C-alpha positions as a printed Julia matrix, in Angstrom:
86×3 Matrix{Float64}:
 53.46  -29.51   -8.98
 56.09  -30.86  -11.32
 53.58  -33.21  -12.99
 51.09  -30.38  -13.52
 53.73  -28.12  -15.09
 54.92  -30.95  -17.3
 51.36  -31.75  -18.39
 50.72  -28.09  -19.21
 53.96  -27.91  -21.19
 53.1   -30.94  -23.3
 49.54  -29.69  -23.86
 50.84  -26.34  -25.08
 53.42  -27.96  -27.35
 50.75  -30.32  -28.69
 48.61  -27.3   -29.56
 51.61  -25.74  -31.28
 52.18  -28.79  -33.47
 48.45  -29.09  -34.19
 48.33  -25.45  -35.29
 51.23  -25.94  -37.71
 49.81  -29.14  -39.16
 46.29  -27.74  -39.53
 47.56  -24.45  -40.93
 49.54  -25.97  -43.78
 47.59  -29.19  -44.23
 44.02  -27.88  -44.22
 43.57  -24.15  -43.71
 45.93  -23.02  -46.49
 43.55  -24.54  -49.03
 40.97  -21.87  -48.14
 43.04  -18.96  -46.86
 46.8   -18.53  -46.84
 46.71  -15.4   -44.61
 44.79  -17.32  -41.94
 47.32  -20.17  -42.18
 50.17  -17.69  -41.75
 48.35  -16.18  -38.75
 47.99  -19.63  -37.21
 51.73  -20.18  -37.65
 52.49  -16.85  -35.98
 50.37  -17.91  -33.01
 52.12  -21.29  -32.98
 55.49  -19.51  -33.07
 54.7   -17.72  -29.79
 53.64  -20.87  -27.92
 57.06  -22.59  -27.35
 58.67  -19.73  -25.37
 55.52  -19.37  -23.27
 55.45  -23.14  -22.7
 59.07  -23.03  -21.54
 58.27  -20.24  -19.08
 55.28  -22.19  -17.75
 57.32  -25.38  -17.37
 60.2   -23.67  -15.57
 58.17  -21.4   -13.3
 58.49  -22.05   -9.61
 55.24  -22.2    -7.73
 54.57  -20.74   -4.31
 54.71  -24.22   -2.78
 58.12  -25.0    -4.33
 60.66  -24.75   -1.52
 63.68  -23.77   -3.61
 65.19  -21.7    -0.81
 65.59  -24.87    1.3
 68.23  -26.26   -1.02
 71.62  -26.38    0.72
 74.2   -24.0    -0.66
 77.15  -26.33   -0.06
 78.74  -24.1     2.58
 78.08  -25.77    5.97
 78.57  -22.57    7.97
 76.2   -20.62    5.74
 73.61  -23.42    5.78
 73.78  -23.62    9.56
 73.34  -19.84    9.82
 70.3   -19.83    7.51
 68.76  -22.8     9.35
 69.15  -20.88   12.6
 67.46  -17.83   11.09
 64.61  -19.95    9.74
 64.14  -21.55   13.16
 65.01  -25.05   12.01
 67.8   -25.51   14.54
 68.21  -24.15   17.99
 71.26  -21.96   18.58
 73.9   -23.73   20.68
């Protein structure tokens, strides 16, 4: 899942850079308002890309990470059925 999120992030950021370059390198010669609109769209992409890259998927087992407190971890493992009670 990490590779897929990373690939999506880089694809979105590549689109962002391409929009900026095309807007001010090519499109502005014909229409400045369209170039500005392309830059506005490109401005929205980086925060969305960051949310996509940092989103946890349903198969990410973040709740399995140990908390650092052995008593608490043992209690949660018992509740999850990972260990048998003594």
